[in-house]
Short mmCIF file of C-alpha atoms in Angstrom, two decimals:
data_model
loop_
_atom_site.label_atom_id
_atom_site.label_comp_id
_atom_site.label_asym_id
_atom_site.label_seq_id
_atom_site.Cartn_x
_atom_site.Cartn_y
_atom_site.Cartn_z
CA UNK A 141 11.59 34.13 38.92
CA UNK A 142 15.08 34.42 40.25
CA UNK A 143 15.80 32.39 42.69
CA UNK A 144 18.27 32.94 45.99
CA UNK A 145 19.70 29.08 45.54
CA UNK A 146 20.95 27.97 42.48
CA UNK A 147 18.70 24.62 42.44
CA UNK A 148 15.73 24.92 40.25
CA UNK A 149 12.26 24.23 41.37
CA UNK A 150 10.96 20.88 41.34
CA UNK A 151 7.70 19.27 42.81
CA UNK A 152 7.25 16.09 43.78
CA UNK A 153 3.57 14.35 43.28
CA UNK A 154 2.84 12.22 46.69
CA UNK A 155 -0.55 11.57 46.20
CA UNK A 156 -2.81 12.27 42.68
CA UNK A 157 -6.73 11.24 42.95
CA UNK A 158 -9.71 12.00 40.41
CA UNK A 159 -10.45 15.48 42.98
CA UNK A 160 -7.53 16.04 44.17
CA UNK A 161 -3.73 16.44 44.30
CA UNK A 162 -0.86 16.63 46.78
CA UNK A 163 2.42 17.69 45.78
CA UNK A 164 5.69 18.91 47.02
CA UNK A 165 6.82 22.22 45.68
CA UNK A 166 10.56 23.24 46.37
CA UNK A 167 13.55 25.72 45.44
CA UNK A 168 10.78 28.62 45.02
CA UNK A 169 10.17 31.42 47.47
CA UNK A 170 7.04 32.27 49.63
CA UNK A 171 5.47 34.62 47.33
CA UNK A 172 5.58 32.40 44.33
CA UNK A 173 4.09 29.96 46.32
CA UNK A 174 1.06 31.98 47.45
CA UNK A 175 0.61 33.51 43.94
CA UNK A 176 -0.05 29.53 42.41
CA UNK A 177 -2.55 29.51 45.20
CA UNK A 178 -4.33 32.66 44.50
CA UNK A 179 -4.22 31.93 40.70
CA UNK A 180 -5.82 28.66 40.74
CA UNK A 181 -8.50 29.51 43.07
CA UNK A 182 -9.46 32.72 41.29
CA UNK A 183 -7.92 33.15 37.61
CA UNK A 184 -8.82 29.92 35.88
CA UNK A 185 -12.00 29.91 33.13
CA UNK A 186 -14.90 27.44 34.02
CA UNK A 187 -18.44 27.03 32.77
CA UNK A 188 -21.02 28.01 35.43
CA UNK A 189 -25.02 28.44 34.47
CA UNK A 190 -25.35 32.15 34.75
CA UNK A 191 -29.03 32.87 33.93
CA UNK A 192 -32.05 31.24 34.76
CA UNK A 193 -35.18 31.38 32.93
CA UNK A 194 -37.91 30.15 34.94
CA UNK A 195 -41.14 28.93 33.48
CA UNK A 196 -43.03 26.78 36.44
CA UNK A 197 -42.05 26.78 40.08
CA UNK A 198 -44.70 25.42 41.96
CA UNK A 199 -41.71 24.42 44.83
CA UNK A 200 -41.56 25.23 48.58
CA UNK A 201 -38.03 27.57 47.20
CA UNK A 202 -38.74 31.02 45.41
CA UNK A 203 -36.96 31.45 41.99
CA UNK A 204 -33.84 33.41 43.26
CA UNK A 205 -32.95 30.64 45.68
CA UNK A 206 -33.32 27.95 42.66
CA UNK A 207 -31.35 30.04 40.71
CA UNK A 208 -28.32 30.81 42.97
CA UNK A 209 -28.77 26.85 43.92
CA UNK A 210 -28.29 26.11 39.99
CA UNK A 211 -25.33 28.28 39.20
CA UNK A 212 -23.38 26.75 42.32
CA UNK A 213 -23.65 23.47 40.27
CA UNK A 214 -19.85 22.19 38.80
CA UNK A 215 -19.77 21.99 34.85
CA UNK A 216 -17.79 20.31 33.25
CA UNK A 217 -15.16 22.66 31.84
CA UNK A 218 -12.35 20.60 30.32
CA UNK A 219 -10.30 22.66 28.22
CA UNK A 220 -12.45 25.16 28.60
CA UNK A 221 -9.82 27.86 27.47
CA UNK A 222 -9.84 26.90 24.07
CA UNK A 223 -13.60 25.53 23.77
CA UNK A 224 -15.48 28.09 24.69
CA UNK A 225 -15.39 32.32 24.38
CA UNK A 226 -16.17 35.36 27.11
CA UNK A 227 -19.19 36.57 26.80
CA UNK A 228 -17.59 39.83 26.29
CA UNK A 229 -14.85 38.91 23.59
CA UNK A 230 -18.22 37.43 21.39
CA UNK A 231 -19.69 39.07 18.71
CA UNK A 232 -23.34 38.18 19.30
CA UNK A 233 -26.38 39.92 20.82
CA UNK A 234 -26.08 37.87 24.27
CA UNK A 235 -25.93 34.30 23.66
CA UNK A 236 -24.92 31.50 21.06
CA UNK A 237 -23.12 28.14 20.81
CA UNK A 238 -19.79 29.44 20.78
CA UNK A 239 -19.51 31.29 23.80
CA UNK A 240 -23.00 29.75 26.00
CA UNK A 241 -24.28 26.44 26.69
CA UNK A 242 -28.10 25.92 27.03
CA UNK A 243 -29.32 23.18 29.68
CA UNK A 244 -32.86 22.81 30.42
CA UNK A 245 -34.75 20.87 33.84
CA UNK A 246 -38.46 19.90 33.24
CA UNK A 247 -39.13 17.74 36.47
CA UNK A 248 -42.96 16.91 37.96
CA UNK A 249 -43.57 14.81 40.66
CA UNK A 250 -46.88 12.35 40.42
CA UNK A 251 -46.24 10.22 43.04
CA UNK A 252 -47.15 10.19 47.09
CA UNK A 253 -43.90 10.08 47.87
CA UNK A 254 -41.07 13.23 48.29
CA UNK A 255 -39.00 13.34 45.21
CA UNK A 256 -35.87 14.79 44.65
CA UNK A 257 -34.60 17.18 41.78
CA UNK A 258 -30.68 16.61 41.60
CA UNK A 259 -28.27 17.89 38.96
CA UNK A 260 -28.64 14.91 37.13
CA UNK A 261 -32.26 16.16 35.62
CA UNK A 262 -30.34 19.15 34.44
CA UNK A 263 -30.04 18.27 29.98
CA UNK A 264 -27.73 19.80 27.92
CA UNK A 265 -29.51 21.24 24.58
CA UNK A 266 -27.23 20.22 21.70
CA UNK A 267 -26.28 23.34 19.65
CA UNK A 268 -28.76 25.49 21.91
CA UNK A 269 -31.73 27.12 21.16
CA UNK A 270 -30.65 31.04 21.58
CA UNK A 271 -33.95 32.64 19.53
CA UNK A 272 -32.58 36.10 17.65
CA UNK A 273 -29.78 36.70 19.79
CA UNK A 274 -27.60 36.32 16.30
CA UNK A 275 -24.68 34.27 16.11
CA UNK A 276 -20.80 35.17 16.84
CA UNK A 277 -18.17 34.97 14.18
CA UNK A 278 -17.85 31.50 12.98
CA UNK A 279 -14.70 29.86 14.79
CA UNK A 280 -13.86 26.09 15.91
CA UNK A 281 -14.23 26.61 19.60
CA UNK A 282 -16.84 23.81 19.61
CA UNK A 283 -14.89 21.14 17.99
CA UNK A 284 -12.64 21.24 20.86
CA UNK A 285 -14.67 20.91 23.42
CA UNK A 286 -15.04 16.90 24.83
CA UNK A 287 -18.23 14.43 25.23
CA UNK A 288 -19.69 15.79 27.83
CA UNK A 289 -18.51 19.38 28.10
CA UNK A 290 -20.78 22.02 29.64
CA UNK A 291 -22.32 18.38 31.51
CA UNK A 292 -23.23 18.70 35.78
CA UNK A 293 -20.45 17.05 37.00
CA UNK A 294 -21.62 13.10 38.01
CA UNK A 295 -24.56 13.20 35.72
CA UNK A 296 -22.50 10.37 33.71
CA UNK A 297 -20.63 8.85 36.79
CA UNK A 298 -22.80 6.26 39.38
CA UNK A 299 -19.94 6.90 41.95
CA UNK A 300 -20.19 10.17 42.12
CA UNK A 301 -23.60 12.15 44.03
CA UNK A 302 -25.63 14.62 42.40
CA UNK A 303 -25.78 17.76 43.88
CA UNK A 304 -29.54 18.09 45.14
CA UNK A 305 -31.20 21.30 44.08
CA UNK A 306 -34.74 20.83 46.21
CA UNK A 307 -37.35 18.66 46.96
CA UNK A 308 -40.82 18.28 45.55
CA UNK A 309 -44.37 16.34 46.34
CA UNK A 310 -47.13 15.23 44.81
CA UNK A 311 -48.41 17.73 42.40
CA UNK A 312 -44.91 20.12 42.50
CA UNK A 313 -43.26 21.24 39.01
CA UNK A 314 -40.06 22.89 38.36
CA UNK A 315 -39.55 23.66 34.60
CA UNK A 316 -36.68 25.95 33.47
CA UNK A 317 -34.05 27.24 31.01
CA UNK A 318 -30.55 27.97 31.72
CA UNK A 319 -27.61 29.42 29.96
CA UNK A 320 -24.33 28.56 31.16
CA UNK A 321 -21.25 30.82 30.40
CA UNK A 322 -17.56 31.19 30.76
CA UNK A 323 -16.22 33.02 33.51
CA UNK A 324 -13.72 33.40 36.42
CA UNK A 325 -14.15 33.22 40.09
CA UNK A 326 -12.94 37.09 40.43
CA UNK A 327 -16.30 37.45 38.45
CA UNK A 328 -18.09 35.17 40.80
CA UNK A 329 -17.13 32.39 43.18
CA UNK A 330 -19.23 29.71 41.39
CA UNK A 331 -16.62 30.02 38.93
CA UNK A 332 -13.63 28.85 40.65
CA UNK A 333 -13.11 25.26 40.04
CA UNK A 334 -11.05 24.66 43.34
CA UNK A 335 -12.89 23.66 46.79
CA UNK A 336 -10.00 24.41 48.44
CA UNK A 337 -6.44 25.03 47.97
CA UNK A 338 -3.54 24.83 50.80
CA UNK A 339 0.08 24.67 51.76
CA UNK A 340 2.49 23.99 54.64
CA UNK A 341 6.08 25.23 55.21
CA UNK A 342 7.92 24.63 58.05
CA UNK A 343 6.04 22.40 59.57
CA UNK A 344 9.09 22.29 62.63
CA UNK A 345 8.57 26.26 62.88
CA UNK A 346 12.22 26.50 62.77
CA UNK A 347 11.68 30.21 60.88
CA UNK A 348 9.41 31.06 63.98
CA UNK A 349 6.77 32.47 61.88
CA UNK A 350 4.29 31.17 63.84
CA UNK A 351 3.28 32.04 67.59
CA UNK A 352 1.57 28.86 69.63
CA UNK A 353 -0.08 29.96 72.52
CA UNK A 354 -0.03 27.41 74.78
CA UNK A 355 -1.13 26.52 79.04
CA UNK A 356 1.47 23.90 79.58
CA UNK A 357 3.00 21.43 76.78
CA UNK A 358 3.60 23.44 73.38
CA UNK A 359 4.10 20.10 71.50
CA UNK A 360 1.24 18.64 73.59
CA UNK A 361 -1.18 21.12 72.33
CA UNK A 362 -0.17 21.85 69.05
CA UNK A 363 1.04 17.99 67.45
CA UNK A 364 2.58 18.13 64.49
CA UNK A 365 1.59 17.05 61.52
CA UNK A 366 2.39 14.73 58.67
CA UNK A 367 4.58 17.09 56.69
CA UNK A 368 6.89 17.10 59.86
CA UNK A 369 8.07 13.73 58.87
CA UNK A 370 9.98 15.10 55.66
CA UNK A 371 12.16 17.76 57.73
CA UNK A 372 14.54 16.65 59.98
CA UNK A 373 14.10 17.87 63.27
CA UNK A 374 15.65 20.71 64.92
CA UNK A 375 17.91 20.69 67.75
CA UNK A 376 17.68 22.17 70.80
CA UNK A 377 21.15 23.74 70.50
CA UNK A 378 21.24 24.85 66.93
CA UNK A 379 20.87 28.35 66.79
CA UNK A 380 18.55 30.76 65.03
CA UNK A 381 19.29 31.63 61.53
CA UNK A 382 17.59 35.58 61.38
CA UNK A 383 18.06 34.70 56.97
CA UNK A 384 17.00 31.67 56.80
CA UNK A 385 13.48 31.84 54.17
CA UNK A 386 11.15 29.18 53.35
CA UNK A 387 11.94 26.85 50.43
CA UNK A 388 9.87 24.14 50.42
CA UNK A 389 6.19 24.21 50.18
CA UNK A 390 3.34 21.08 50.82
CA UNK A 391 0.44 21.94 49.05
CA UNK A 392 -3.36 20.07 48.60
CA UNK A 393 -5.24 20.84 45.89
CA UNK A 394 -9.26 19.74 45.62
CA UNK A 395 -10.94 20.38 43.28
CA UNK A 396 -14.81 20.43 42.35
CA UNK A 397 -15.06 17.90 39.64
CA UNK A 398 -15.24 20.80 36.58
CA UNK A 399 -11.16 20.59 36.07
CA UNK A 400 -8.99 18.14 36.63
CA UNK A 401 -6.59 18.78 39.22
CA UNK A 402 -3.30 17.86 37.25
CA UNK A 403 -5.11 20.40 34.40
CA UNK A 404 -5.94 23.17 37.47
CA UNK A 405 -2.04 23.17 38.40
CA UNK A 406 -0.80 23.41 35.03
CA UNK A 407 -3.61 25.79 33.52
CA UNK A 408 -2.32 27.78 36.87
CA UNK A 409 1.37 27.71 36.29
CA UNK A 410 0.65 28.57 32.68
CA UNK A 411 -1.62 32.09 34.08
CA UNK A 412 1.09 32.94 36.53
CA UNK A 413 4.01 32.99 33.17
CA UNK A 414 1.08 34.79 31.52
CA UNK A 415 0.67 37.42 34.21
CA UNK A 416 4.48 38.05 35.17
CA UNK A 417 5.31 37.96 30.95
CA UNK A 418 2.34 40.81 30.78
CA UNK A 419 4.24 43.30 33.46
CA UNK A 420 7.28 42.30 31.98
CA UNK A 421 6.22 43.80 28.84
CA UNK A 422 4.47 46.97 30.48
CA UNK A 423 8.08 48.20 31.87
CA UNK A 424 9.69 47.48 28.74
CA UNK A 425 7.46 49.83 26.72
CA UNK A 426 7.18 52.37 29.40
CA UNK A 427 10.77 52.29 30.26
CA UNK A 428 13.19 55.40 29.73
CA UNK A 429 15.36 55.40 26.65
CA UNK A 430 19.18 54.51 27.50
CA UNK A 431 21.55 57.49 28.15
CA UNK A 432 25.02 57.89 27.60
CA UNK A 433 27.03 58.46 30.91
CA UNK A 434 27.46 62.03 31.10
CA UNK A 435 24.98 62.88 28.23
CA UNK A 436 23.23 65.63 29.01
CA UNK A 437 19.51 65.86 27.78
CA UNK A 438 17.60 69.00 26.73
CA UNK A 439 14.10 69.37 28.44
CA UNK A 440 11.40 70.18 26.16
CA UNK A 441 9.39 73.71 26.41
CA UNK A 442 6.06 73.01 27.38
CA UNK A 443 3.25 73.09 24.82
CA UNK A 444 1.64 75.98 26.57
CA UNK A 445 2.26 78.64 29.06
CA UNK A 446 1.01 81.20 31.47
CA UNK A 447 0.92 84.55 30.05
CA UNK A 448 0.82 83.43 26.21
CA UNK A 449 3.42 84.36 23.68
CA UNK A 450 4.96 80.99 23.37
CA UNK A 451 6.92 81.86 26.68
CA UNK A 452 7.85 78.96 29.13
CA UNK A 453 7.31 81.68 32.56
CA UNK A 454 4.28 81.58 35.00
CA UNK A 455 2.51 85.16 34.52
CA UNK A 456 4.37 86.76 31.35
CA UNK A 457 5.70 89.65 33.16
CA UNK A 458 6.72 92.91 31.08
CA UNK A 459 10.13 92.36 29.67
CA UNK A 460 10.67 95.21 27.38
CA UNK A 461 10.98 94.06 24.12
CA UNK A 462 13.50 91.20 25.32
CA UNK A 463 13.70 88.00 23.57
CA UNK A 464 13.35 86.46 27.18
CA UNK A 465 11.54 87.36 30.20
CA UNK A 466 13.77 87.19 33.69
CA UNK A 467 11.83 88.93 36.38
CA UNK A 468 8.56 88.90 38.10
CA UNK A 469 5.71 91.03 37.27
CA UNK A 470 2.17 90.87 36.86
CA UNK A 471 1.96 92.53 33.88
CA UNK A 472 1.14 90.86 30.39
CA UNK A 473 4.19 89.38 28.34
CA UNK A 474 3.35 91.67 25.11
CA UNK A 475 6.32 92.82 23.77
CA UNK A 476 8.49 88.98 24.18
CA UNK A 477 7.97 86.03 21.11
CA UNK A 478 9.28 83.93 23.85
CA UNK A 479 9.39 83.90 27.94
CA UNK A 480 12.12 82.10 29.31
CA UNK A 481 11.67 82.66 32.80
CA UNK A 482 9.27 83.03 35.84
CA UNK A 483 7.24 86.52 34.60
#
């Protein structure tokens, strides 16, 4: 990233919780900006239950609803870049322990009263029983992976709420088999492990990129808010700058629970390098060869012509014998070994 200032980006952490983060990103430009947004809402790898076997459903909720419900739950996904493989880059059938996790829910209510079925019934099947789907090339991907990897996210924490999946009665069963897998929310959204990501620049509107419609007070009806208190103010007198460009970005972070949000922002810087180093690359291999000023380079003949005879014309008109063919005709090119014209 070259930048139009000679500072180098910084960021500045105001405010880091176990869900969230708000930081202070400056010296970059807008498009950098909105590309770490985009990246870590849509390019980083979580675990996500992607199929559902069900076995009894005696619930009010059909199977597909369960099923959505289920894969909408947040894994935990820790690291889950080196500790777990794509599907796709796996040399299995479909499934085994070193690119799925298997998590089963076996829940029955016997009681008169309404019971709920919450993530926290959902069990994670150590090593996983994946029948004859085979198993992928041996590697260490599950030695890297922490305590409760692959885990609903507040199974193992009393201040945090399960997510409910339905409710059941007296005499209700919901017994089922799930395999979770690595993905990224491109794929689906259930794999993105941000809730929501935002920024804020120029919260004075001193670049004017922003039109407030307004009935009497502008200020009135549009307050500002807290980032405003980091900027100084503009002046009523100081006039527009038409090349002025936005420098300094607020930005809030939440997350679901299946990253960390200090891990989402770095795993996201880390994608962006990986991206812009990747089309870096690209137009250095597909880049012309240097040329010397003035040099003058030789086109080849093409492989194959119109009107045969190894001649480079469209049509092989009749040249008489010559060496190259200069006019146009419709005739074939017999008596040339090589065209170098149109005919």
């Amino acid at each position: 990233m070259q930048n139009v200032h000679d500072d180098e980006p910084s960021v500045h952490i105001r405010d880091l919780k176990k869900d969230r983060v708000n930081f202070v990103l400056e010296n970059v430009d807008l498009a950098f900006a909105n590309s770490l947004r985009r990246v870590v809402m849509a390019d980083l790898p979580t675990v996500a239950i992607d199929l559902v076997e069900i076995q009894e459903n005696t619930t009010v909720l059909p199977d597909e609803f369960i099923a959505h419900r289920l894969g909408m739950i947040p894994l935990n996904s820790s690291n889950c870049e080196e500790g777990m493989r794509y599907t796709r880059d796996c040399t299995c059938m479909s499934a085994c322990k070193y690119c799925a996790i298997q998590l089963r829910l076996d829940v029955a209510c016997h009681s008169n009263t309404t019971m709920d079925i919450t993530s926290n019934h959902l069990e994670v099947i150590d090593g996983g029983d994946f029948d004859d789907n085979g198993e992928g090339d041996a590697g260490d991907e599950p030695t890297k992976r922490g305590e409760y990897f692959g885990h609903p996210i507040g199974k193992n924490d009393p201040d945090v709420p399960p997510v409910l999946i339905c409710k059941i009665r007296k005499g209700q069963e919901l017994r089922l088999k799930c395999i979770a897998k690595k993905g990224i929310a491109k794929e689906h959204a259930k794999w993105s492990p941000c809730s929501a990501v935002s920024f804020e620049y120029d919260p004075h509107n001193k670049l004017r990129h922003t039109t407030h419609w307004f009935e009497t007070d502008e200020r009135g009806e549009w307050p500002l808010g807290d980032n405003a208190e980091e900027e100084e103010k503009p002046r009523d007198d100081e006039p527009f700058d038409f090349n002025a460009q936005p420098r300094k970005f607020y930005f809030e972070v939440e997350t679901d629970g299946s990253l960390r949000p200090q891990e989402v922002v770095m795993n996201g810087l880390a994608e962006l390098q990986s991206k812009l180093a990747k089309i870096v690359l690209a137009l250095k291999n597909n880049s012309e060869p240097d040329m010397i000023p003035g040099e003058r380079v030789e086109e080849s003949a093409p492989a194959t012509t119109w009107g045969g005879g190894g001649g480079g014309g469209w049509g092989g008109g009749d040249t008489g014998g010559n060496a190259a063919g200069t006019g146009w005709s419709s005739s074939p090119n017999r008596g040339s070994p090589a065209g170098g014209g149109w005919g």
